[in-house]
Each structure stands twice: as C-alpha cells, then as structure tokens.
Amino acid sequence: MSIQVNRLGDPAVRAFVAAVNSHDKTAFEALLAPGATMSDDGSEREIDDWTDREVFSSHGHMDVESESDAGRTLLVSYRNDTWGEMRTKWRFDVDDAGRISRFETGQA
C-alpha cells in the first residue's frame, strides 16, 4: 500500500513527488536549489539531462511505500516507459530555504 502524496512528511519532498507524478517540469525545476546535484545508483548525474530522460519524457511515476528520516528518505515503487517498474530508494537534502539541494536515487 502506498502513502498518499499529500501525507508525506517533508514539504519539499512532497512537492517533488507531486511534480514528478503530474509531469510538471516547471514546478519540479522551481523546487531545486541553485547548483542542486543528484546521483543515480551511486553515479553523479546532470539533473536536467537525467530528469528529462528518466522522469519527464518517459512518464515517470512514484508510488511511495514508506518514508523515514523526517520524510527525507523514501522507499518508492518507481515506474517509467523506459525501464518499467522497480523498487527504488530516494534520499533528499533540503536547504534552509526549503529547496532541494541534492537527491540520490537507486535501486532498493
């Protein structure tokens, strides 16, 4: 059973999941702090290229199974048109302004 997006504990993470699931690239980009970074399965990636390929052009969707670390770590059933469905872990760093400064994802 998944957690409803509006019940996720951290506001920035909640907005991130909502933007991914609604395919709202503008809202997604507004959530990121200047100079934000990310990694996928331990490899550093360029956010714009990665999110375009793995999220927006491939219709990515996050079903959150559980959260920890005050809502900044998620276990997610993630699916997109490229890879199908997989279990993933997401970890977020949020700056003092409430914007995501880094996220890490990878298979769980």
PDB file of C-alpha atoms in Angstrom:
ATOM      1  CA  MET A   1       0.000   0.000   0.000  1.00  0.00           C
ATOM      2  CA  SER A   2       1.378   3.376  -0.927  1.00  0.00           C
ATOM      3  CA  ILE A   3       1.409   6.599   1.076  1.00  0.00           C
ATOM      4  CA  GLN A   4      -0.711   9.390  -0.378  1.00  0.00           C
ATOM      5  CA  VAL A   5       1.475  12.216  -1.636  1.00  0.00           C
ATOM      6  CA  ASN A   6      -0.304  14.821   0.500  1.00  0.00           C
ATOM      7  CA  ARG A   7       0.658  12.825   3.626  1.00  0.00           C
ATOM      8  CA  LEU A   8       4.404  12.845   3.054  1.00  0.00           C
ATOM      9  CA  GLY A   9       6.256  14.440   5.959  1.00  0.00           C
ATOM     10  CA  ASP A  10       8.640  16.876   4.320  1.00  0.00           C
ATOM     11  CA  PRO A  11       7.051  19.724   2.295  1.00  0.00           C
ATOM     12  CA  ALA A  12       9.852  19.914  -0.305  1.00  0.00           C
ATOM     13  CA  VAL A  13       9.859  16.144  -0.825  1.00  0.00           C
ATOM     14  CA  ARG A  14       6.055  16.138  -1.008  1.00  0.00           C
ATOM     15  CA  ALA A  15       6.198  18.824  -3.730  1.00  0.00           C
ATOM     16  CA  PHE A  16       8.943  16.867  -5.567  1.00  0.00           C
ATOM     17  CA  VAL A  17       6.818  13.698  -5.699  1.00  0.00           C
ATOM     18  CA  ALA A  18       3.742  15.694  -6.742  1.00  0.00           C
ATOM     19  CA  ALA A  19       5.678  17.405  -9.564  1.00  0.00           C
ATOM     20  CA  VAL A  20       7.079  14.088 -10.823  1.00  0.00           C
ATOM     21  CA  ASN A  21       3.684  12.391 -10.735  1.00  0.00           C
ATOM     22  CA  SER A  22       1.919  15.260 -12.501  1.00  0.00           C
ATOM     23  CA  HIS A  23       4.782  15.603 -15.033  1.00  0.00           C
ATOM     24  CA  ASP A  24       5.098  19.280 -14.118  1.00  0.00           C
ATOM     25  CA  LYS A  25       8.654  20.120 -15.142  1.00  0.00           C
ATOM     26  CA  THR A  26       8.245  23.815 -14.274  1.00  0.00           C
ATOM     27  CA  ALA A  27       7.155  23.028 -10.698  1.00  0.00           C
ATOM     28  CA  PHE A  28       9.928  20.442 -10.419  1.00  0.00           C
ATOM     29  CA  GLU A  29      12.626  22.894 -11.506  1.00  0.00           C
ATOM     30  CA  ALA A  30      11.312  25.516  -9.061  1.00  0.00           C
ATOM     31  CA  LEU A  31      11.913  23.065  -6.185  1.00  0.00           C
ATOM     32  CA  LEU A  32      15.623  22.758  -6.871  1.00  0.00           C
ATOM     33  CA  ALA A  33      18.151  24.990  -5.158  1.00  0.00           C
ATOM     34  CA  PRO A  34      20.700  26.733  -7.390  1.00  0.00           C
ATOM     35  CA  GLY A  35      23.520  24.282  -8.081  1.00  0.00           C
ATOM     36  CA  ALA A  36      21.491  21.267  -6.955  1.00  0.00           C
ATOM     37  CA  THR A  37      23.138  17.881  -7.537  1.00  0.00           C
ATOM     38  CA  MET A  38      21.987  14.288  -7.834  1.00  0.00           C
ATOM     39  CA  SER A  39      23.186  10.727  -8.177  1.00  0.00           C
ATOM     40  CA  ASP A  40      21.641   7.567  -9.621  1.00  0.00           C
ATOM     41  CA  ASP A  41      22.880   4.212  -8.289  1.00  0.00           C
ATOM     42  CA  GLY A  42      25.945   5.969  -6.870  1.00  0.00           C
ATOM     43  CA  SER A  43      26.937   7.768 -10.093  1.00  0.00           C
ATOM     44  CA  GLU A  44      26.764  11.537 -10.271  1.00  0.00           C
ATOM     45  CA  ARG A  45      24.366  12.731 -12.972  1.00  0.00           C
ATOM     46  CA  GLU A  46      23.474  16.058 -14.557  1.00  0.00           C
ATOM     47  CA  ILE A  47      19.992  16.848 -13.211  1.00  0.00           C
ATOM     48  CA  ASP A  48      18.407  18.384 -16.333  1.00  0.00           C
ATOM     49  CA  ASP A  49      19.505  15.576 -18.650  1.00  0.00           C
ATOM     50  CA  TRP A  50      18.678  12.798 -16.177  1.00  0.00           C
ATOM     51  CA  THR A  51      15.237  14.079 -15.203  1.00  0.00           C
ATOM     52  CA  ASP A  52      14.284  14.742 -18.808  1.00  0.00           C
ATOM     53  CA  ARG A  53      15.233  11.181 -19.778  1.00  0.00           C
ATOM     54  CA  GLU A  54      14.218   9.234 -16.643  1.00  0.00           C
ATOM     55  CA  VAL A  55      11.209  11.265 -15.483  1.00  0.00           C
ATOM     56  CA  PHE A  56       9.576  13.676 -17.890  1.00  0.00           C
ATOM     57  CA  SER A  57       9.966  12.217 -21.392  1.00  0.00           C
ATOM     58  CA  SER A  58       9.445   8.671 -20.078  1.00  0.00           C
ATOM     59  CA  HIS A  59       6.380   9.466 -17.904  1.00  0.00           C
ATOM     60  CA  GLY A  60       7.953   8.653 -14.542  1.00  0.00           C
ATOM     61  CA  HIS A  61       5.719   7.963 -11.552  1.00  0.00           C
ATOM     62  CA  MET A  62       6.484   7.491  -7.850  1.00  0.00           C
ATOM     63  CA  ASP A  63       4.341   5.341  -5.545  1.00  0.00           C
ATOM     64  CA  VAL A  64       5.809   5.905  -2.081  1.00  0.00           C
ATOM     65  CA  GLU A  65       5.838   2.739   0.015  1.00  0.00           C
ATOM     66  CA  SER A  66       7.453   4.204   3.132  1.00  0.00           C
ATOM     67  CA  GLU A  67       9.304   7.226   4.435  1.00  0.00           C
ATOM     68  CA  SER A  68      11.928   7.801   7.126  1.00  0.00           C
ATOM     69  CA  ASP A  69      14.377  10.496   8.250  1.00  0.00           C
ATOM     70  CA  ALA A  70      11.555  13.025   8.813  1.00  0.00           C
ATOM     71  CA  GLY A  71      10.256  12.392   5.288  1.00  0.00           C
ATOM     72  CA  ARG A  72      13.587  12.891   3.526  1.00  0.00           C
ATOM     73  CA  THR A  73      14.196   9.231   2.684  1.00  0.00           C
ATOM     74  CA  LEU A  74      11.630   7.322   0.645  1.00  0.00           C
ATOM     75  CA  LEU A  75      11.189   3.736  -0.475  1.00  0.00           C
ATOM     76  CA  VAL A  76       9.386   4.004  -3.798  1.00  0.00           C
ATOM     77  CA  SER A  77       7.873   1.795  -6.443  1.00  0.00           C
ATOM     78  CA  TYR A  78       9.058   3.815  -9.444  1.00  0.00           C
ATOM     79  CA  ARG A  79       7.948   3.254 -12.998  1.00  0.00           C
ATOM     80  CA  ASN A  80       8.560   4.848 -16.369  1.00  0.00           C
ATOM     81  CA  ASP A  81       8.120   3.935 -20.021  1.00  0.00           C
ATOM     82  CA  THR A  82      11.814   3.063 -20.429  1.00  0.00           C
ATOM     83  CA  TRP A  83      12.513   0.695 -17.529  1.00  0.00           C
ATOM     84  CA  GLY A  84       9.067  -0.404 -16.368  1.00  0.00           C
ATOM     85  CA  GLU A  85       8.611  -0.723 -12.604  1.00  0.00           C
ATOM     86  CA  MET A  86      11.331  -1.062  -9.988  1.00  0.00           C
ATOM     87  CA  ARG A  87      11.767  -0.615  -6.266  1.00  0.00           C
ATOM     88  CA  THR A  88      13.943   2.418  -5.545  1.00  0.00           C
ATOM     89  CA  LYS A  89      15.253   4.399  -2.606  1.00  0.00           C
ATOM     90  CA  TRP A  90      15.364   8.205  -2.709  1.00  0.00           C
ATOM     91  CA  ARG A  91      17.223  10.459  -0.258  1.00  0.00           C
ATOM     92  CA  PHE A  92      16.881  14.248  -0.226  1.00  0.00           C
ATOM     93  CA  ASP A  93      18.863  17.159   1.203  1.00  0.00           C
ATOM     94  CA  VAL A  94      16.770  20.287   1.697  1.00  0.00           C
ATOM     95  CA  ASP A  95      18.345  23.711   2.244  1.00  0.00           C
ATOM     96  CA  ASP A  96      17.251  26.375   4.732  1.00  0.00           C
ATOM     97  CA  ALA A  97      15.008  27.958   2.077  1.00  0.00           C
ATOM     98  CA  GLY A  98      13.076  24.683   1.696  1.00  0.00           C
ATOM     99  CA  ARG A  99      14.549  23.826  -1.706  1.00  0.00           C
ATOM    100  CA  ILE A 100      16.116  20.514  -2.656  1.00  0.00           C
ATOM    101  CA  SER A 101      19.883  20.876  -2.860  1.00  0.00           C
ATOM    102  CA  ARG A 102      20.613  17.205  -3.594  1.00  0.00           C
ATOM    103  CA  PHE A 103      18.797  13.973  -4.214  1.00  0.00           C
ATOM    104  CA  GLU A 104      20.092  10.467  -4.548  1.00  0.00           C
ATOM    105  CA  THR A 105      18.192   7.573  -6.051  1.00  0.00           C
ATOM    106  CA  GLY A 106      18.938   3.984  -6.872  1.00  0.00           C
ATOM    107  CA  GLN A 107      17.539   0.503  -6.804  1.00  0.00           C
ATOM    108  CA  ALA A 108      16.491  -0.664  -3.366  1.00  0.00           C
TER     109      ALA A 108
END
